[in-house]
Tab-separated table of C-alpha atoms in Angstrom:
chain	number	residue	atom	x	y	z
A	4	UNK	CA	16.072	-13.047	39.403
A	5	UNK	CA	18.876	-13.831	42.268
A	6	UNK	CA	18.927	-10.257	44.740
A	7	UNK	CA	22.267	-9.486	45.775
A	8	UNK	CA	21.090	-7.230	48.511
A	9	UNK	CA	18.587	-7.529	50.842
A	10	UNK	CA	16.734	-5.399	54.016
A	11	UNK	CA	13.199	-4.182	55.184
A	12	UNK	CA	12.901	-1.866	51.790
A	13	UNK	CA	14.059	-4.712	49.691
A	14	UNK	CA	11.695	-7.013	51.476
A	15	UNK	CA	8.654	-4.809	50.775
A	16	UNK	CA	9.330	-4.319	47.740
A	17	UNK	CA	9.716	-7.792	46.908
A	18	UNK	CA	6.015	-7.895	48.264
A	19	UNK	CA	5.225	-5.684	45.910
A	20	UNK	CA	6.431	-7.292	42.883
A	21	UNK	CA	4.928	-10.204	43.781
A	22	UNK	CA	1.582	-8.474	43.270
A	23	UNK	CA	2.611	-7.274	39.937
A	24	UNK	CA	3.732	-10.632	38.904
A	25	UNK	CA	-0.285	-11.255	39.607
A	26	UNK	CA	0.728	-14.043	41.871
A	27	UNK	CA	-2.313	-16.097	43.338
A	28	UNK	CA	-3.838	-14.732	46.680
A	29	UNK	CA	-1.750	-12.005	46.600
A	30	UNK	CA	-2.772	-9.005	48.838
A	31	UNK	CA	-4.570	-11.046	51.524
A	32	UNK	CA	-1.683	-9.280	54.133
A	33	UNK	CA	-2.054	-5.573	52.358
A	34	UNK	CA	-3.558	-4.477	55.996
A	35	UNK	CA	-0.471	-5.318	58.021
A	36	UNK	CA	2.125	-4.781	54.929
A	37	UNK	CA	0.455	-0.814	54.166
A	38	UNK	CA	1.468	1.654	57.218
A	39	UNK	CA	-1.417	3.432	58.513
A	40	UNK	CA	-0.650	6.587	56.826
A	41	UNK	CA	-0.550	5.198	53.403
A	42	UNK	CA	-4.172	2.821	54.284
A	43	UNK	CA	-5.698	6.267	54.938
A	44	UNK	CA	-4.824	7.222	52.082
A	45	UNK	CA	-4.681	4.643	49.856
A	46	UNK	CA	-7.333	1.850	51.543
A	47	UNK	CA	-5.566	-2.059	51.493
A	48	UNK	CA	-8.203	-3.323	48.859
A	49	UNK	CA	-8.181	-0.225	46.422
A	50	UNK	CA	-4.038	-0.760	46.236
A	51	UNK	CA	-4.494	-4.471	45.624
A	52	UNK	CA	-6.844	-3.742	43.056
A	53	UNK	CA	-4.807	-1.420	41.485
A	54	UNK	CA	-1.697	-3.409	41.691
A	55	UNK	CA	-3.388	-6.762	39.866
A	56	UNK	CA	-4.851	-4.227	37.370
A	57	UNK	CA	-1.208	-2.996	36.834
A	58	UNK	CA	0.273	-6.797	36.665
A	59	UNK	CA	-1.736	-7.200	33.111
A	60	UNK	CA	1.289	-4.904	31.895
A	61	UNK	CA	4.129	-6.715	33.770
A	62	UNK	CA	3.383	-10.277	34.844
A	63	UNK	CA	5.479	-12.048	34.333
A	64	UNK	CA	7.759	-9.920	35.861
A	65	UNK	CA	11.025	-9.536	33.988
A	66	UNK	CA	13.182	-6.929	36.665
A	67	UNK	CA	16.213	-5.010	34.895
A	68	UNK	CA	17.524	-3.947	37.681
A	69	UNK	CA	17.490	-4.124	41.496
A	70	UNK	CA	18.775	-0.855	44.042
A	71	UNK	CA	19.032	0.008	47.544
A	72	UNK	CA	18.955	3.988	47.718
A	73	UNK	CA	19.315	3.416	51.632
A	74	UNK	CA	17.837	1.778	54.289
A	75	UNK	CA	14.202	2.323	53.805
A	76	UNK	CA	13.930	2.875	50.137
A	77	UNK	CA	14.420	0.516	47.516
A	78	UNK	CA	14.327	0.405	43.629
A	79	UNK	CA	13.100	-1.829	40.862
A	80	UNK	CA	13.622	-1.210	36.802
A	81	UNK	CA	10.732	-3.640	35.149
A	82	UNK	CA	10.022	-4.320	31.872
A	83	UNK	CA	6.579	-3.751	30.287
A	84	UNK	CA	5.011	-5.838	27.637
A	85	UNK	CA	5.329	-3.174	25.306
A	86	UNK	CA	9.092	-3.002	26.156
A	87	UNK	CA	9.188	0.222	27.582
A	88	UNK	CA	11.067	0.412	30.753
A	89	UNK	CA	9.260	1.485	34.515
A	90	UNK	CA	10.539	2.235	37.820
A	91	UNK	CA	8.953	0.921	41.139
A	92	UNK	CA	9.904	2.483	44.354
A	93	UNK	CA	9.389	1.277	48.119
A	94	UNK	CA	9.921	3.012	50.958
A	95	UNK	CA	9.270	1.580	54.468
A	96	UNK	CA	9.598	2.634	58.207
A	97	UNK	CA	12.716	2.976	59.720
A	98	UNK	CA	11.469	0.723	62.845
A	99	UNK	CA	10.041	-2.744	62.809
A	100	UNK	CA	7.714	-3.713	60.989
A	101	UNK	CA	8.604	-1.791	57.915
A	102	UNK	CA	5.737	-1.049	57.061
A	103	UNK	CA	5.104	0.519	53.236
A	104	UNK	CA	4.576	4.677	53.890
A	105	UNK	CA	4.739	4.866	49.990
A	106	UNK	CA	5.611	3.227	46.950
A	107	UNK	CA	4.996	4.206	43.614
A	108	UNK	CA	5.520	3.369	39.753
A	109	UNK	CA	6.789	5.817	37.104
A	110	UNK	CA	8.108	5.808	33.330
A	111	UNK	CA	11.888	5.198	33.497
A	112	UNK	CA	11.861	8.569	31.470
A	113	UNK	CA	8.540	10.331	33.040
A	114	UNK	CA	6.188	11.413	29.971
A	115	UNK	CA	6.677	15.293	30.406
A	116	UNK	CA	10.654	15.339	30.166
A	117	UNK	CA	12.152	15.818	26.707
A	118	UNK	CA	13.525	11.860	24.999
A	119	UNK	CA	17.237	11.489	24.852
A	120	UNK	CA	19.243	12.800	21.861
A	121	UNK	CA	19.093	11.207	18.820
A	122	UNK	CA	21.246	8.770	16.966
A	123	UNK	CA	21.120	11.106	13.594
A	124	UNK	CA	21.631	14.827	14.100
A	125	UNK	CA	20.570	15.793	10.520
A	126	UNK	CA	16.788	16.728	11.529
A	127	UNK	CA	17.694	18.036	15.437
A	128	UNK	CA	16.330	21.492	16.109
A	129	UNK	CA	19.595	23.216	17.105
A	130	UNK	CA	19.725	27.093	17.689
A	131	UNK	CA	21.413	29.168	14.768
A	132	UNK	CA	25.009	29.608	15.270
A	133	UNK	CA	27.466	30.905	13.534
A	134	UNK	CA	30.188	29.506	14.692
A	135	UNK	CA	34.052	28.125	13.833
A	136	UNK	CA	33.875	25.229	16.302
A	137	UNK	CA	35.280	22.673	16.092
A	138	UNK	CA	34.694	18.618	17.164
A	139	UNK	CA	37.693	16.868	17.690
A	140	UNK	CA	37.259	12.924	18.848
A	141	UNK	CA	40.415	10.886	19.603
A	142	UNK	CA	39.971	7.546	19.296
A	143	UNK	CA	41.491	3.853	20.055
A	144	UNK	CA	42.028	0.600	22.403
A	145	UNK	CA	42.477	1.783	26.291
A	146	UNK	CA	46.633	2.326	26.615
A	147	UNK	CA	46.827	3.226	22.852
A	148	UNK	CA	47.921	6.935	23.924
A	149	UNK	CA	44.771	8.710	22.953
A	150	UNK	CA	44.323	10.430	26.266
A	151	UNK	CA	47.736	12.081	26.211
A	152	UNK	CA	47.564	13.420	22.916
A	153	UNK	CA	44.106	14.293	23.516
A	154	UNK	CA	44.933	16.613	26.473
A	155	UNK	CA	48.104	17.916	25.007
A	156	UNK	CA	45.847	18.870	22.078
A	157	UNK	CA	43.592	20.703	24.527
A	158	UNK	CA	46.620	22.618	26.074
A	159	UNK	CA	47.809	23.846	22.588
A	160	UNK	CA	44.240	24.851	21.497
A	161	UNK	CA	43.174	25.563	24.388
A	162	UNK	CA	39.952	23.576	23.722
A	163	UNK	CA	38.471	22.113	26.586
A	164	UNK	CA	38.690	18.015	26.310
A	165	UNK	CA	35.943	15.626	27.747
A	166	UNK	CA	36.995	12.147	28.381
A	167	UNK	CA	35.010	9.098	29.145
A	168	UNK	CA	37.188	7.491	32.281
A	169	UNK	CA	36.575	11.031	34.000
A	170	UNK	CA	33.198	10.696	33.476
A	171	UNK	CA	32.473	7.574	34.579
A	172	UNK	CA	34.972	7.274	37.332
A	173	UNK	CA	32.623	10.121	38.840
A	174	UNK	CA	29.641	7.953	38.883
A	175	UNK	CA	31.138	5.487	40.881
A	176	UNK	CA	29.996	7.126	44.274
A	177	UNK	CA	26.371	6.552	43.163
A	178	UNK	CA	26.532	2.599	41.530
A	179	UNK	CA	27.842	3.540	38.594
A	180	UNK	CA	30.149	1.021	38.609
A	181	UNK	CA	26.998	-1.639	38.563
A	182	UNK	CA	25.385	0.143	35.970
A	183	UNK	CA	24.313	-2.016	33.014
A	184	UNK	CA	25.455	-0.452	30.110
A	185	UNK	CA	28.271	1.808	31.246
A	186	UNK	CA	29.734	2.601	27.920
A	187	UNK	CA	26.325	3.534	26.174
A	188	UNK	CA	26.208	5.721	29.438
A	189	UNK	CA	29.483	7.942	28.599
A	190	UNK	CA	28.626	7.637	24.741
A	191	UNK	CA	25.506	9.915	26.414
A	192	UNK	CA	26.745	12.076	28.571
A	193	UNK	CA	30.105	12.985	26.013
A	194	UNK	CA	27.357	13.726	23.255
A	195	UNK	CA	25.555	16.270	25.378
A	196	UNK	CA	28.768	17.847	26.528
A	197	UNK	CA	29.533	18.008	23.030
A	198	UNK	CA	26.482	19.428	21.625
A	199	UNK	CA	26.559	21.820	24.643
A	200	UNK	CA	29.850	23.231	23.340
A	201	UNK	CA	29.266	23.320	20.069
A	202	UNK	CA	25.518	25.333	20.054
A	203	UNK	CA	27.601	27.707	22.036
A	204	UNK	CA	29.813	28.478	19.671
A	205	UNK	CA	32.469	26.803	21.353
A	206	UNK	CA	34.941	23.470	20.205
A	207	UNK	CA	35.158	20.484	22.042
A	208	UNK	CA	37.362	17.386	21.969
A	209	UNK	CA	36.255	13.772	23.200
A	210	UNK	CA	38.082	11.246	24.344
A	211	UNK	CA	36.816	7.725	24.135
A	212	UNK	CA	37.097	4.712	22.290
A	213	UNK	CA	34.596	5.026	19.929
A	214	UNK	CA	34.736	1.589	18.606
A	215	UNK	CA	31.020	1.574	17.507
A	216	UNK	CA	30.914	2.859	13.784
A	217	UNK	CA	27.304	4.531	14.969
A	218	UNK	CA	29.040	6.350	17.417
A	219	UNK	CA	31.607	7.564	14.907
A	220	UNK	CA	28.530	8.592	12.627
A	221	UNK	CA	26.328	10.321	15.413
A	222	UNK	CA	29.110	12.544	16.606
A	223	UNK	CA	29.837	13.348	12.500
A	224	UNK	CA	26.251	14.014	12.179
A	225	UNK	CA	26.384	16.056	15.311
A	226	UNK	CA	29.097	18.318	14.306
A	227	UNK	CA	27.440	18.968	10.615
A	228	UNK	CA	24.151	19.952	12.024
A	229	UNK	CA	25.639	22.638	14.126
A	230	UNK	CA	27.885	23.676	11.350
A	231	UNK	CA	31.475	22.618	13.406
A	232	UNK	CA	34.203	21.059	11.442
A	233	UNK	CA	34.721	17.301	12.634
A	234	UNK	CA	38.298	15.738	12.542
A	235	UNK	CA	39.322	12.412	14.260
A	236	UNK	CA	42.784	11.157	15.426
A	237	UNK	CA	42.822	7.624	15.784
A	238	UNK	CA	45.381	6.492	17.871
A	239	UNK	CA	47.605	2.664	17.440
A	240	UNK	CA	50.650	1.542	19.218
A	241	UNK	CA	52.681	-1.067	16.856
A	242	UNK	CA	54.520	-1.886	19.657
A	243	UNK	CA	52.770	-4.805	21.572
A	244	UNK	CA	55.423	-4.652	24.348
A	245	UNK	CA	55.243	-1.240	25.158
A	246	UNK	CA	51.318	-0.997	24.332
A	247	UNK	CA	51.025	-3.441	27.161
A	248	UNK	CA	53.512	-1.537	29.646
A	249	UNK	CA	51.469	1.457	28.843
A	250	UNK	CA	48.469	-0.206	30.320
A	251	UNK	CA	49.529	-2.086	32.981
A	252	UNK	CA	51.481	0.645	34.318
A	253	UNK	CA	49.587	3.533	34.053
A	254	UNK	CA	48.528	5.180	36.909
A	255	UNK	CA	46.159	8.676	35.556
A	256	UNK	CA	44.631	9.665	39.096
A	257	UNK	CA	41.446	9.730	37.838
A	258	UNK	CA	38.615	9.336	41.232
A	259	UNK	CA	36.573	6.258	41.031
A	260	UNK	CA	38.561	4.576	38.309
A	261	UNK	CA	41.216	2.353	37.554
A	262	UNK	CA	44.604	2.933	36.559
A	263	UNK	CA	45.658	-0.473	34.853
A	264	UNK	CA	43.964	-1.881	32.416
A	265	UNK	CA	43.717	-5.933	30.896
A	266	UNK	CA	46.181	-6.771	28.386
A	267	UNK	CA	43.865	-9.725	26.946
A	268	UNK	CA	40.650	-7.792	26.793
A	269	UNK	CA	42.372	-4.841	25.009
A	270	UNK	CA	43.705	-7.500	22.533
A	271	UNK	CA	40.417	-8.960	21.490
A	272	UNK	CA	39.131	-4.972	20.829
A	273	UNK	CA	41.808	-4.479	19.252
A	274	UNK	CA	41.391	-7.177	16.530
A	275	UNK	CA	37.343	-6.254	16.516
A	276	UNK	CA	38.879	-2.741	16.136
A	277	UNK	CA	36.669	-1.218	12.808
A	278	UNK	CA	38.613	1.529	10.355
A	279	UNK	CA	37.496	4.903	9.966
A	280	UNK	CA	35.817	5.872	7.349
A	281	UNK	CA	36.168	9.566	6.255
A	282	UNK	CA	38.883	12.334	7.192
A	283	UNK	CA	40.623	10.715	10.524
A	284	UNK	CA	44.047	10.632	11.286
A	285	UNK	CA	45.777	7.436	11.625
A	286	UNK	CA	49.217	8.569	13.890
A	287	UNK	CA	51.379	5.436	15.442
A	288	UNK	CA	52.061	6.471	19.070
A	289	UNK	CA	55.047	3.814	19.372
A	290	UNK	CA	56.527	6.740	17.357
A	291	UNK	CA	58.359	9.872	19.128
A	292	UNK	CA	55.997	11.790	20.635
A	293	UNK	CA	56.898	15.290	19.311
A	294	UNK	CA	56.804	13.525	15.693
A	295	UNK	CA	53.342	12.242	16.691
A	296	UNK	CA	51.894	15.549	18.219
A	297	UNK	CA	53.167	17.309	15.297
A	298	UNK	CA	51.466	15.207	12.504
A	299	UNK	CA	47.920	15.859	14.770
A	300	UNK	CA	48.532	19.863	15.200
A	301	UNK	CA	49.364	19.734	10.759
A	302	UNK	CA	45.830	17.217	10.829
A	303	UNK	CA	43.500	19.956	12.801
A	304	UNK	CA	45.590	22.852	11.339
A	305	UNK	CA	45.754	22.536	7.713
């Protein structure tokens, strides 16, 4: 796998992987590449014994991903043969020779934290709430005008209104920008603000895409389990001119992300775009706005 960055940490922990990729002769060096600290600890033959024992679950190596946390530590994501998902760490001494002072491997998701929420809702154990919340989702292409009727719908309500840009724009500080699966990550994070709200008693609108029908069904499931009425507003402009001027022109403020967005890419999603099933709200935001944001206050309303 080609490494995009590079330093002592990086170095090391190459070294490392090398040993878990069970390469031949590997470990020869352990007693100059282990600082003295860690030897005394850990003696050089016990950790290369313990590293070719590990490599029976790795080798050959398949990294996911590759991170510098800063200049002595370094990251790697690898894939067992079972297909779970590990971390190994590296750090090193700040002066030359780098020397390893620790490394160590871990679940991606250690063993004693709780899994991640589930796709289906129906058997979650939420608390008993009685509750008139409400989950609101406002969906549709980037530039299609869901964010501005989402947070005018928050201002009426006075429902608080969680949108994905936000979210992710606030990563970008810490890599998020790199991160593999970026989407899947907001799906996440917009589902636990969600559920937050709603076993609280309290409503919640998203905004984001939601182009994947299973998100669409989660966040329905979601909402029955806790006992909150679900409505969706899914938002089309069937104006390609000013859909696009939307877009390009758009500048939202939002830290860590961008303003404009690509006309082509929006296009192709568009197309791929799949109906909702179920009560949502179709509204046509090359339409006048008041005559929009009225026909969405009669859908939540009625």
């Amino acid at each position: 796998m080609q490494r995009f960055i590079t330093g002592p940490a990086v170095a090391r922990l190459e070294w490392v992987l090398d040993g878990l990729d069970g390469e031949r002769g590997w470990g020869e060096d352990a007693a100059e590449v282990l600082a003295p600290g860690f030897a005394e600890a850990v003696p050089p033959e016990q950790y290369v014994k313990i590293t070719r024992r590990r490599a029976m679950d790795y080798s050959p190596v398949v990294v996911l991903g590759f991170d510098l946390v800063n200049d002595t530590t370094a990251r790697a994501r690898l894939r067992r043969h079972d297909g779970t998902v590990d971390v190994v760490s590296c750090t090193v001494e700040s002066a030359s020779p780098h020397r390893i002072v620790h490394t160590y491997v871990t679940g991606l998701v250690p063993d004693d934290l709780t899994p991640r929420l589930p796709a289906d809702f129906a058997r979650h154990d939420v608390p008993d709430t009685a509750t008139d919340a409400r989950l609101i989702v406002f969906s549709g292409v980037p530039g299609s005008g869901k964010s501005t009727l989402a947070d005018a719908t928050g201002r009426e309500l006075g429902i608080p209104v969680f949108a994905a840009d936000w979210l992710l724009g606030a990563l970008t500080p810490f890599g998020g920008r790199h991160f593999e699966s970026p989407l899947s990550i907001a799906e996440e994070l917009l589902t636990t603000l969600a559920l937050r709200q709603l076993v609280a008693g309290q409503s919640a609108i998203l905004d984001y895409p939601a182009e994947r029908v299973a998100t669409r069904e989660r966040w329905r499931s979601l909402a029955s389990r806790t006992g909150a009425d679900f409505r969706a507003v899914v938002c089309i402009c069937s104006n390609p001119t000013t859909h696009r001027q939307r877009l390009e022109t758009r500048t939202r403020g939002i830290p860590g992300w961008h303003d404009a967005g690509h006309w082509a890419n929006v296009q192709q999603r568009q197309t791929a775009f799949p109906g909702w099933a179920g009560a949502a709200l179709a509204v046509d935001t090359a339409q006048p706005r008041e005559m929009v944001f009225a026909a969405v206050m009669r859908h939540l309303t009625e």
